[in-house]
Tab-separated table of C-alpha atoms in Angstrom:
chain	number	residue	atom	x	y	z
A	1197	MET	CA	42.476	-9.895	14.562
A	1198	SER	CA	38.852	-9.258	13.485
A	1199	VAL	CA	36.298	-11.425	12.758
A	1200	PRO	CA	34.535	-10.687	9.077
A	1201	ARG	CA	31.017	-9.864	9.078
A	1202	THR	CA	28.592	-11.335	7.196
A	1203	GLN	CA	25.323	-9.783	5.857
A	1204	GLY	CA	22.203	-11.355	6.484
A	1205	PRO	CA	19.084	-11.571	4.710
A	1206	THR	CA	17.486	-7.902	4.421
A	1207	PRO	CA	14.748	-7.739	7.017
A	1208	ALA	CA	11.175	-7.012	6.269
A	1209	ARG	CA	10.199	-3.627	6.412
A	1210	THR	CA	6.033	-2.745	7.684
A	1211	PHE	CA	4.061	-0.310	7.758
A	1212	THR	CA	0.708	-0.069	10.089
A	1213	GLN	CA	-1.875	2.715	10.464
A	1214	ARG	CA	-5.765	2.786	11.058
A	1215	PHE	CA	-7.949	4.905	9.152
A	1216	SER	CA	-11.503	6.272	9.771
A	1217	ALA	CA	-14.120	3.865	7.928
A	1218	THR	CA	-14.651	6.089	5.455
A	1219	GLY	CA	-14.112	7.129	1.954
A	1220	ARG	CA	-11.746	9.424	2.967
A	1221	GLY	CA	-9.729	6.760	5.161
A	1222	ALA	CA	-9.591	4.808	2.312
A	1223	ARG	CA	-8.473	7.503	0.226
A	1224	LEU	CA	-5.417	8.132	2.904
A	1225	ALA	CA	-4.510	4.417	3.356
A	1226	ARG	CA	-3.954	4.215	-0.378
A	1227	LEU	CA	-1.785	7.837	-0.691
A	1228	LEU	CA	-0.119	6.329	2.493
A	1229	ALA	CA	0.482	3.109	0.825
A	1230	ALA	CA	1.759	4.947	-2.284
A	1231	HIS	CA	4.539	6.884	-0.362
A	1232	GLN	CA	5.866	4.078	1.776
A	1233	LEU	CA	6.285	2.050	-1.419
A	1234	THR	CA	8.139	4.333	-2.851
A	1235	GLU	CA	10.607	5.400	0.145
A	1236	TRP	CA	10.925	1.216	0.333
A	1237	GLY	CA	12.380	2.031	-3.352
A	1238	HIS	CA	9.300	0.912	-5.921
A	1239	PRO	CA	8.060	4.471	-7.248
A	1240	HIS	CA	5.130	5.563	-8.860
A	1241	GLY	CA	4.770	3.552	-12.613
A	1242	THR	CA	6.487	0.734	-11.521
A	1243	GLU	CA	4.573	-2.505	-11.520
A	1244	ALA	CA	5.202	-3.248	-8.275
A	1245	HIS	CA	4.314	-0.196	-6.907
A	1246	ASP	CA	0.822	0.421	-9.246
A	1247	THR	CA	-0.018	-3.438	-8.400
A	1248	VAL	CA	0.167	-2.960	-4.778
A	1249	ILE	CA	-1.615	0.429	-4.720
A	1250	LEU	CA	-4.294	-1.416	-6.986
A	1251	VAL	CA	-4.536	-4.256	-4.324
A	1252	VAL	CA	-4.478	-1.769	-1.385
A	1253	ALA	CA	-7.538	0.379	-2.998
A	1254	GLU	CA	-9.966	-2.413	-3.234
A	1255	LEU	CA	-9.043	-4.095	0.276
A	1256	ALA	CA	-9.646	-0.490	1.727
A	1257	ALA	CA	-12.871	0.047	-0.065
A	1258	ASN	CA	-14.196	-2.971	0.695
A	1259	ALA	CA	-13.612	-2.552	4.363
A	1260	VAL	CA	-15.660	1.147	4.242
A	1261	LEU	CA	-18.380	-0.134	1.864
A	1262	HIS	CA	-19.268	-3.630	2.981
A	1263	SER	CA	-17.738	-3.722	6.809
A	1264	ARG	CA	-18.864	-0.263	7.907
A	1265	VAL	CA	-19.882	-0.261	11.820
A	1266	PRO	CA	-20.441	2.693	13.145
A	1267	GLY	CA	-17.772	4.432	15.344
A	1268	ARG	CA	-15.303	1.622	14.184
A	1269	ASP	CA	-11.883	2.464	11.726
A	1270	PHE	CA	-9.827	-0.255	9.781
A	1271	ALA	CA	-5.786	-0.999	9.599
A	1272	LEU	CA	-3.858	-1.374	7.116
A	1273	SER	CA	-0.592	-2.976	7.519
A	1274	LEU	CA	2.174	-3.451	5.026
A	1275	SER	CA	5.173	-5.849	5.123
A	1276	HIS	CA	7.772	-5.349	2.187
A	1277	ASP	CA	10.367	-8.388	1.894
A	1278	GLU	CA	12.548	-8.077	-1.128
A	1279	SER	CA	12.704	-12.224	-1.380
A	1280	ARG	CA	8.783	-12.455	-0.659
A	1281	GLY	CA	7.422	-9.189	-2.198
A	1282	VAL	CA	4.659	-6.713	-0.635
A	1283	ARG	CA	2.001	-8.495	1.879
A	1284	ILE	CA	-0.864	-6.216	2.432
A	1285	GLU	CA	-3.492	-6.540	5.657
A	1286	VAL	CA	-6.676	-4.736	6.115
A	1287	THR	CA	-8.507	-5.428	9.559
A	1288	ASP	CA	-11.848	-4.185	10.231
A	1289	THR	CA	-14.365	-5.426	13.060
A	1290	HIS	CA	-17.395	-6.658	10.545
A	1291	PRO	CA	-17.799	-10.440	10.997
A	1292	ALA	CA	-18.760	-10.434	7.750
A	1293	LEU	CA	-16.418	-12.384	5.631
A	1294	PRO	CA	-15.961	-11.140	1.920
A	1295	THR	CA	-16.715	-13.102	-1.179
A	1296	ARG	CA	-15.798	-13.250	-4.614
A	1297	LYS	CA	-18.572	-13.156	-7.209
A	1298	ALA	CA	-18.897	-12.754	-10.923
A	1299	PRO	CA	-20.983	-9.683	-11.325
A	1300	ASP	CA	-22.892	-9.301	-13.669
A	1301	SER	CA	-21.848	-7.005	-17.024
A	1302	ASP	CA	-23.924	-4.172	-16.250
A	1303	GLU	CA	-23.579	-4.261	-12.465
A	1304	SER	CA	-21.152	-1.093	-11.352
A	1305	GLY	CA	-19.624	-2.967	-8.430
A	1306	GLY	CA	-18.668	-6.068	-7.080
A	1307	ARG	CA	-15.116	-6.756	-9.083
A	1308	GLY	CA	-12.854	-5.874	-6.421
A	1309	LEU	CA	-11.853	-9.491	-5.059
A	1310	VAL	CA	-12.051	-10.814	-8.962
A	1311	LEU	CA	-9.266	-7.904	-9.445
A	1312	VAL	CA	-7.275	-8.761	-6.337
A	1313	ASP	CA	-7.503	-12.560	-7.073
A	1314	ALA	CA	-5.685	-11.549	-10.784
A	1315	LEU	CA	-3.386	-9.156	-9.024
A	1316	ALA	CA	-1.906	-11.107	-5.955
A	1317	THR	CA	0.149	-14.042	-6.096
A	1318	ALA	CA	-2.215	-15.175	-3.229
A	1319	TRP	CA	-4.705	-13.878	-0.931
A	1320	GLY	CA	-7.444	-15.457	1.824
A	1321	VAL	CA	-9.216	-13.931	5.086
A	1322	ARG	CA	-8.256	-15.099	8.727
A	1323	ASP	CA	-10.132	-14.290	11.706
A	1324	ARG	CA	-8.432	-11.671	14.490
A	1325	PHE	CA	-8.550	-11.398	18.266
A	1326	GLY	CA	-11.883	-9.849	18.819
A	1327	PRO	CA	-14.758	-9.294	16.572
A	1328	GLY	CA	-14.165	-8.729	12.506
A	1329	LYS	CA	-11.132	-10.501	10.181
A	1330	THR	CA	-8.274	-9.602	8.294
A	1331	VAL	CA	-7.823	-9.604	4.510
A	1332	TRP	CA	-4.714	-10.256	3.132
A	1333	ALA	CA	-3.446	-10.531	-0.411
A	1334	GLU	CA	0.415	-10.920	-0.976
A	1335	CYS	CA	2.246	-9.454	-4.380
A	1336	ALA	CA	5.653	-10.230	-5.969
A	1337	ILE	CA	7.751	-7.796	-6.512
A	1338	ALA	CA	10.891	-7.666	-8.872
A	1339	PRO	CA	14.161	-7.253	-7.574
A	1340	ARG	CA	15.571	-3.623	-7.513
A	1341	THR	CA	18.569	-3.655	-9.697
């Protein structure tokens, strides 16, 4: 007599990569995240894909622009879970914590975390082992049909 198998919850899928703390590194982080989302079934042009990529781009750009330490890099981690969405983590070695501010209308920058706050269901900062911090954000995704 065979025992029936039950299907458990879909396991979380992950992607982690280190990048140079340069504009090129931030661009590569965004491109590889876009590729990974497509592999996970959320192609370019879908709301889930475009939202996650915009958040990745902002957090990677912040790691490069505000947290650059010569000779150091940053890490991007993505975790995908059909029931909870996508969690984005960007880790760098600079100790300064990011701050969300409301820039003046004539400023050319300073809107990154305002955008992350608007797109993500939650975001925050946590310490890491060693110098620096991890900025994380969670984005909801619609179930695939």
